[in-house]
């Protein structure tokens, strides 16, 4: 019997994101193209007599209310197990950044614990949706997907080529709920870009230029109103010829590079204007 499982939990980028109307349940209807990137937390789950979650470095989540603890309780509730497990998370993905780190950790816990408890028959995508809107995407293990609904409708897309991205981290944190709350009707307009990008993935026609053209996000307006430093960084990068786009509800920004050399060039320019830029690829 398996007693411990270690999994990498990758971060995601929303290459394009459109928000449609507000639903009766208070959530918003989304359309987005998600891709994992080569920045991961490491999640180890082991059998234990009680629930214990250790996150290093500490991310300041209320004890027992982090998404990993919720994942253990959700799978226990669905299977009749005691909600008992030892979870250790080594964090590398910045928190509350729009990179899906906490959701990816929760998905890794669900998959690891389903293996340990030998309950791989459980619908982990549906269970993931009860924990958070980004969890179902990570549960599928897809490297890229068209995601719709609240986040629970996942159509995996053909493997993208390794796309070179520059991620611009931010010292600020934005709560997803606040960003959705600040959304106006005028902010909407990315739906066409999302659908065009999904179609490009399907016909395997994704290029860096196409990504730059279609990297639109309806949450950019509200995120920038709540955190003007995002707009400031974007304007300063644009003055140097670099288009920065928002991932998720922010505040992390990203640029699409032509190749690895180009990514390093963009990193140098962005660091010179005081931004925390790092080269990554979409290989999750
Ligand atoms: O599902 P999750 O807990 O990640 O969502 C955090 C918050 O973001 C929700 O409370 C809601 O305010 C907002 N949200 C939304 N529509 C979505 C996803 C999230 O309004 N599709």
Short mmCIF file of C-alpha atoms and ligand atoms in Angstrom, two decimals:
data_model
loop_
_atom_site.label_atom_id
_atom_site.label_comp_id
_atom_site.label_asym_id
_atom_site.label_seq_id
_atom_site.Cartn_x
_atom_site.Cartn_y
_atom_site.Cartn_z
CA UNK A 1 0.00 0.00 0.00
CA UNK A 2 1.24 3.51 -0.86
CA UNK A 3 1.85 5.55 2.29
CA UNK A 4 3.37 8.73 0.84
CA UNK A 5 3.21 10.51 -2.51
CA UNK A 6 5.20 13.55 -3.67
CA UNK A 7 3.93 15.67 -6.56
CA UNK A 8 5.01 18.87 -8.25
CA UNK A 9 2.22 21.47 -8.29
CA UNK A 10 2.84 23.86 -11.21
CA UNK A 11 1.77 27.49 -11.47
CA UNK A 12 -0.53 28.60 -14.29
CA UNK A 13 -0.77 31.58 -16.57
CA UNK A 14 -4.05 32.79 -18.05
CA UNK A 15 -2.88 33.45 -21.60
CA UNK A 16 -6.24 35.18 -22.20
CA UNK A 17 -9.25 35.60 -19.91
CA UNK A 18 -12.77 36.89 -20.52
CA UNK A 19 -15.46 37.42 -17.90
CA UNK A 20 -19.08 37.13 -19.00
CA UNK A 21 -22.04 37.75 -16.71
CA UNK A 22 -22.48 37.26 -13.01
CA UNK A 23 -24.24 34.01 -12.13
CA UNK A 24 -27.01 33.42 -9.61
CA UNK A 25 -24.48 31.80 -7.25
CA UNK A 26 -22.46 35.06 -7.13
CA UNK A 27 -19.59 33.72 -9.25
CA UNK A 28 -18.80 34.97 -12.75
CA UNK A 29 -18.97 33.01 -15.98
CA UNK A 30 -15.42 32.75 -17.40
CA UNK A 31 -13.72 31.81 -20.66
CA UNK A 32 -9.96 31.45 -20.45
CA UNK A 33 -6.95 29.66 -21.94
CA UNK A 34 -4.82 28.30 -19.10
CA UNK A 35 -1.26 26.95 -19.43
CA UNK A 36 1.05 25.57 -16.74
CA UNK A 37 4.56 26.98 -16.39
CA UNK A 38 7.90 25.67 -15.11
CA UNK A 39 7.49 27.12 -11.62
CA UNK A 40 6.17 24.61 -9.09
CA UNK A 41 5.51 23.99 -5.43
CA UNK A 42 6.49 20.54 -4.12
CA UNK A 43 3.68 18.75 -2.27
CA UNK A 44 4.24 15.64 -0.15
CA UNK A 45 1.25 13.81 1.27
CA UNK A 46 1.54 10.93 3.73
CA UNK A 47 -0.77 8.78 5.82
CA UNK A 48 -1.06 10.13 9.36
CA UNK A 49 -3.33 9.70 12.38
CA UNK A 50 -4.57 13.33 12.18
CA UNK A 51 -4.61 16.30 9.78
CA UNK A 52 -1.44 18.34 9.75
CA UNK A 53 -0.47 20.80 6.99
CA UNK A 54 2.96 22.45 6.99
CA UNK A 55 3.64 25.16 4.45
CA UNK A 56 7.21 26.44 4.10
CA UNK A 57 7.82 29.28 3.96
CA UNK A 58 4.69 30.21 5.91
CA UNK A 59 2.14 31.97 3.67
CA UNK A 60 0.06 33.35 6.51
CA UNK A 61 -3.08 31.24 5.86
CA UNK A 62 -5.34 30.79 8.86
CA UNK A 63 -4.53 27.42 10.41
CA UNK A 64 -6.73 24.70 8.89
CA UNK A 65 -8.26 27.09 6.36
CA UNK A 66 -5.60 26.76 3.65
CA UNK A 67 -6.69 25.08 0.40
CA UNK A 68 -4.62 21.95 1.13
CA UNK A 69 -6.49 21.33 4.40
CA UNK A 70 -9.76 21.92 2.57
CA UNK A 71 -8.72 19.35 -0.06
CA UNK A 72 -8.09 16.70 2.60
CA UNK A 73 -11.46 17.39 4.21
CA UNK A 74 -13.26 17.37 0.85
CA UNK A 75 -11.86 13.98 -0.19
CA UNK A 76 -12.53 12.59 3.29
CA UNK A 77 -16.13 13.80 3.05
CA UNK A 78 -16.57 12.20 -0.37
CA UNK A 79 -15.09 8.84 0.63
CA UNK A 80 -16.04 8.39 4.29
CA UNK A 81 -12.39 8.48 5.39
CA UNK A 82 -11.20 10.29 8.50
CA UNK A 83 -9.83 13.71 7.42
CA UNK A 84 -6.32 12.69 8.48
CA UNK A 85 -3.08 13.15 6.52
CA UNK A 86 0.29 14.83 6.79
CA UNK A 87 0.86 17.42 4.04
CA UNK A 88 4.13 19.25 3.51
CA UNK A 89 4.25 22.03 0.91
CA UNK A 90 7.50 23.63 -0.20
CA UNK A 91 6.30 26.93 -1.73
CA UNK A 92 8.02 28.52 -4.69
CA UNK A 93 4.92 30.02 -6.36
CA UNK A 94 4.16 33.51 -5.02
CA UNK A 95 0.90 33.70 -3.05
CA UNK A 96 -2.20 35.71 -4.12
CA UNK A 97 -0.41 36.53 -7.35
CA UNK A 98 -2.77 35.21 -10.05
CA UNK A 99 -0.57 32.15 -10.60
CA UNK A 100 -2.92 29.60 -9.00
CA UNK A 101 -0.39 28.30 -6.46
CA UNK A 102 -2.83 27.47 -3.65
CA UNK A 103 -5.25 25.84 -6.11
CA UNK A 104 -2.46 23.78 -7.65
CA UNK A 105 -1.37 22.61 -4.18
CA UNK A 106 -4.98 21.59 -3.42
CA UNK A 107 -5.20 19.65 -6.70
CA UNK A 108 -1.90 17.88 -5.91
CA UNK A 109 -3.22 16.94 -2.46
CA UNK A 110 -6.44 15.53 -3.97
CA UNK A 111 -4.56 13.41 -6.48
CA UNK A 112 -1.95 12.21 -3.99
CA UNK A 113 -4.50 11.33 -1.33
CA UNK A 114 -6.76 9.55 -3.85
CA UNK A 115 -3.73 7.35 -4.64
CA UNK A 116 -2.92 6.73 -0.96
CA UNK A 117 -6.55 5.94 -0.10
CA UNK A 118 -6.96 3.95 -3.32
CA UNK A 119 -9.98 6.06 -4.29
CA UNK A 120 -9.04 7.06 -7.83
CA UNK A 121 -12.66 6.35 -8.80
CA UNK A 122 -13.77 9.67 -7.21
CA UNK A 123 -14.54 12.53 -9.65
CA UNK A 124 -11.71 14.79 -8.50
CA UNK A 125 -12.57 17.53 -11.03
CA UNK A 126 -16.04 17.96 -9.52
CA UNK A 127 -14.63 17.71 -6.00
CA UNK A 128 -11.93 20.25 -6.88
CA UNK A 129 -14.61 22.74 -7.94
CA UNK A 130 -15.98 22.70 -4.37
CA UNK A 131 -12.56 23.88 -3.11
CA UNK A 132 -11.84 26.68 -5.60
CA UNK A 133 -12.50 27.77 -9.17
CA UNK A 134 -8.95 27.09 -10.43
CA UNK A 135 -8.62 23.66 -8.80
CA UNK A 136 -10.38 21.61 -11.56
CA UNK A 137 -7.86 22.73 -14.22
CA UNK A 138 -4.93 21.55 -12.09
CA UNK A 139 -6.67 18.27 -11.20
CA UNK A 140 -6.84 17.31 -14.90
CA UNK A 141 -3.04 17.52 -15.18
CA UNK A 142 -3.44 19.25 -18.57
CA UNK A 143 -0.57 21.52 -19.67
CA UNK A 144 -3.03 23.76 -21.49
CA UNK A 145 -6.81 23.95 -21.50
CA UNK A 146 -9.79 26.04 -22.47
CA UNK A 147 -11.59 26.66 -19.19
CA UNK A 148 -15.20 27.84 -18.93
CA UNK A 149 -18.11 28.13 -16.50
CA UNK A 150 -16.97 29.08 -13.02
CA UNK A 151 -13.75 27.21 -13.81
CA UNK A 152 -15.15 23.67 -13.73
CA UNK A 153 -15.54 23.08 -17.50
CA UNK A 154 -12.14 21.98 -18.77
CA UNK A 155 -11.35 21.17 -22.40
CA UNK A 156 -7.68 20.12 -22.54
CA UNK A 157 -5.90 21.66 -25.53
CA UNK A 158 -3.13 20.05 -27.61
CA UNK A 159 0.28 20.35 -25.89
CA UNK A 160 1.61 23.82 -26.66
CA UNK A 161 5.16 24.16 -27.95
CA UNK A 162 7.49 25.36 -25.17
CA UNK A 163 6.56 29.02 -25.09
CA UNK A 164 9.01 31.45 -23.54
CA UNK A 165 7.50 33.83 -21.04
CA UNK A 166 8.85 36.48 -18.72
CA UNK A 167 7.00 36.64 -15.45
CA UNK A 168 6.98 39.95 -13.56
CA UNK A 169 6.35 39.36 -9.88
CA UNK A 170 4.87 41.98 -7.67
CA UNK A 171 5.31 42.73 -3.97
CA UNK A 172 1.55 43.33 -3.70
CA UNK A 173 -1.20 40.77 -3.11
CA UNK A 174 -4.64 41.03 -4.66
CA UNK A 175 -7.63 39.05 -3.38
CA UNK A 176 -9.47 37.48 -6.34
CA UNK A 177 -12.80 38.34 -4.73
CA UNK A 178 -11.91 42.07 -4.59
CA UNK A 179 -10.85 42.14 -8.25
CA UNK A 180 -14.09 40.47 -9.44
CA UNK A 181 -15.98 42.86 -7.16
CA UNK A 182 -14.43 45.91 -8.88
CA UNK A 183 -15.30 44.69 -12.41
CA UNK A 184 -17.49 47.01 -14.55
CA UNK A 185 -19.37 46.23 -17.76
CA UNK A 186 -16.88 48.49 -19.60
CA UNK A 187 -14.03 46.15 -18.66
CA UNK A 188 -15.38 43.32 -20.80
CA UNK A 189 -14.06 42.72 -24.30
CA UNK A 190 -11.62 39.79 -24.30
CA UNK A 191 -14.07 37.02 -25.34
CA UNK A 192 -13.09 37.18 -29.03
CA UNK A 193 -9.38 36.95 -28.16
CA UNK A 194 -9.96 33.92 -25.89
CA UNK A 195 -11.86 32.05 -28.60
CA UNK A 196 -9.26 32.93 -31.27
CA UNK A 197 -6.48 31.67 -28.99
CA UNK A 198 -8.34 28.43 -28.24
CA UNK A 199 -8.81 27.86 -31.98
CA UNK A 200 -5.10 28.52 -32.60
CA UNK A 201 -4.19 25.88 -30.00
CA UNK A 202 -6.58 23.40 -31.62
CA UNK A 203 -5.06 23.89 -35.09
CA UNK A 204 -1.53 23.95 -33.55
CA UNK A 205 -0.96 27.44 -34.88
CA UNK A 206 0.23 29.17 -31.69
CA UNK A 207 3.12 31.59 -32.25
CA UNK A 208 4.67 34.15 -29.88
CA UNK A 209 3.28 37.01 -31.97
CA UNK A 210 -0.23 35.53 -31.91
CA UNK A 211 0.01 35.16 -28.13
CA UNK A 212 1.07 38.78 -27.76
CA UNK A 213 -1.85 39.88 -29.95
CA UNK A 214 -4.41 37.85 -28.00
CA UNK A 215 -3.13 38.16 -24.41
CA UNK A 216 -6.17 40.11 -23.20
CA UNK A 217 -7.69 39.91 -19.74
CA UNK A 218 -10.97 41.49 -18.65
CA UNK A 219 -9.72 41.59 -15.04
CA UNK A 220 -6.91 44.00 -15.92
CA UNK A 221 -9.08 47.11 -15.49
CA UNK A 222 -10.33 46.26 -11.98
CA UNK A 223 -6.89 44.94 -10.90
CA UNK A 224 -5.25 48.19 -12.01
CA UNK A 225 -7.87 50.33 -10.29
CA UNK A 226 -7.21 48.45 -7.03
CA UNK A 227 -3.44 48.41 -7.52
CA UNK A 228 -2.26 51.35 -9.69
CA UNK A 229 1.32 50.03 -9.49
CA UNK A 230 0.30 47.37 -12.04
CA UNK A 231 -0.64 50.02 -14.60
CA UNK A 232 2.53 51.94 -13.79
CA UNK A 233 4.71 48.87 -14.44
CA UNK A 234 2.85 48.13 -17.67
CA UNK A 235 3.27 51.70 -18.96
CA UNK A 236 6.98 51.79 -18.13
CA UNK A 237 7.54 48.44 -19.89
CA UNK A 238 5.54 49.62 -22.93
CA UNK A 239 7.81 52.69 -23.18
CA UNK A 240 10.65 50.19 -23.73
CA UNK A 241 8.69 48.22 -26.30
CA UNK A 242 7.56 45.37 -24.02
CA UNK A 243 3.87 44.46 -23.77
CA UNK A 244 2.98 43.14 -20.31
CA UNK A 245 -0.30 41.26 -19.73
CA UNK A 246 -2.07 40.32 -16.52
CA UNK A 247 -2.52 36.71 -15.43
CA UNK A 248 -5.70 35.78 -13.56
CA UNK A 249 -6.75 38.49 -11.12
CA UNK A 250 -3.13 39.68 -10.83
CA UNK A 251 -0.97 41.31 -9.75
CA UNK A 252 1.56 39.15 -11.67
CA UNK A 253 2.26 40.33 -15.22
CA UNK A 254 3.86 38.43 -18.10
CA UNK A 255 5.47 39.10 -21.44
CA UNK A 256 5.68 36.63 -24.32
CA UNK A 257 9.21 36.24 -25.75
CA UNK A 258 10.22 34.85 -29.14
CA UNK A 259 12.73 32.35 -27.69
CA UNK A 260 15.01 31.84 -24.68
CA UNK A 261 17.52 34.50 -25.82
CA UNK A 262 14.72 37.00 -26.30
CA UNK A 263 13.35 36.12 -22.83
CA UNK A 264 16.74 36.92 -21.27
CA UNK A 265 16.85 40.23 -23.18
CA UNK A 266 13.39 41.16 -21.86
CA UNK A 267 14.40 40.18 -18.32
CA UNK A 268 17.44 42.52 -18.51
CA UNK A 269 15.35 45.46 -19.75
CA UNK A 270 12.58 44.92 -17.19
CA UNK A 271 15.06 44.59 -14.30
CA UNK A 272 16.72 47.83 -15.37
CA UNK A 273 13.41 49.62 -14.75
CA UNK A 274 13.15 48.04 -11.32
CA UNK A 275 10.78 45.13 -12.06
CA UNK A 276 11.24 41.62 -10.64
CA UNK A 277 11.40 39.71 -13.94
CA UNK A 278 12.21 36.01 -14.45
CA UNK A 279 12.37 33.84 -17.58
CA UNK A 280 10.07 30.81 -17.69
CA UNK A 281 8.53 28.40 -20.19
CA UNK A 282 5.09 26.85 -20.46
CA UNK A 283 6.55 23.39 -19.70
CA UNK A 284 4.75 22.66 -16.44
O1 LIG B 1 -13.44 29.95 -6.35
P1 LIG B 1 -12.47 30.82 -5.64
O2 LIG B 1 -12.52 30.65 -4.15
O3 LIG B 1 -11.08 30.74 -6.17
O4 LIG B 1 -12.93 32.31 -5.94
C1 LIG B 1 -12.51 33.39 -5.16
C2 LIG B 1 -13.47 34.55 -5.40
O5 LIG B 1 -13.34 35.04 -6.74
C3 LIG B 1 -14.92 34.18 -5.28
O6 LIG B 1 -15.37 34.36 -3.95
C4 LIG B 1 -15.62 35.15 -6.21
O7 LIG B 1 -15.78 36.39 -5.57
C5 LIG B 1 -14.58 35.35 -7.30
N1 LIG B 1 -14.82 34.51 -8.50
C6 LIG B 1 -15.88 34.81 -9.34
N2 LIG B 1 -16.10 34.05 -10.45
C7 LIG B 1 -15.28 33.01 -10.75
C8 LIG B 1 -14.20 32.70 -9.92
C9 LIG B 1 -13.99 33.47 -8.79
O8 LIG B 1 -16.63 35.77 -9.10
N3 LIG B 1 -15.52 32.28 -11.85
#
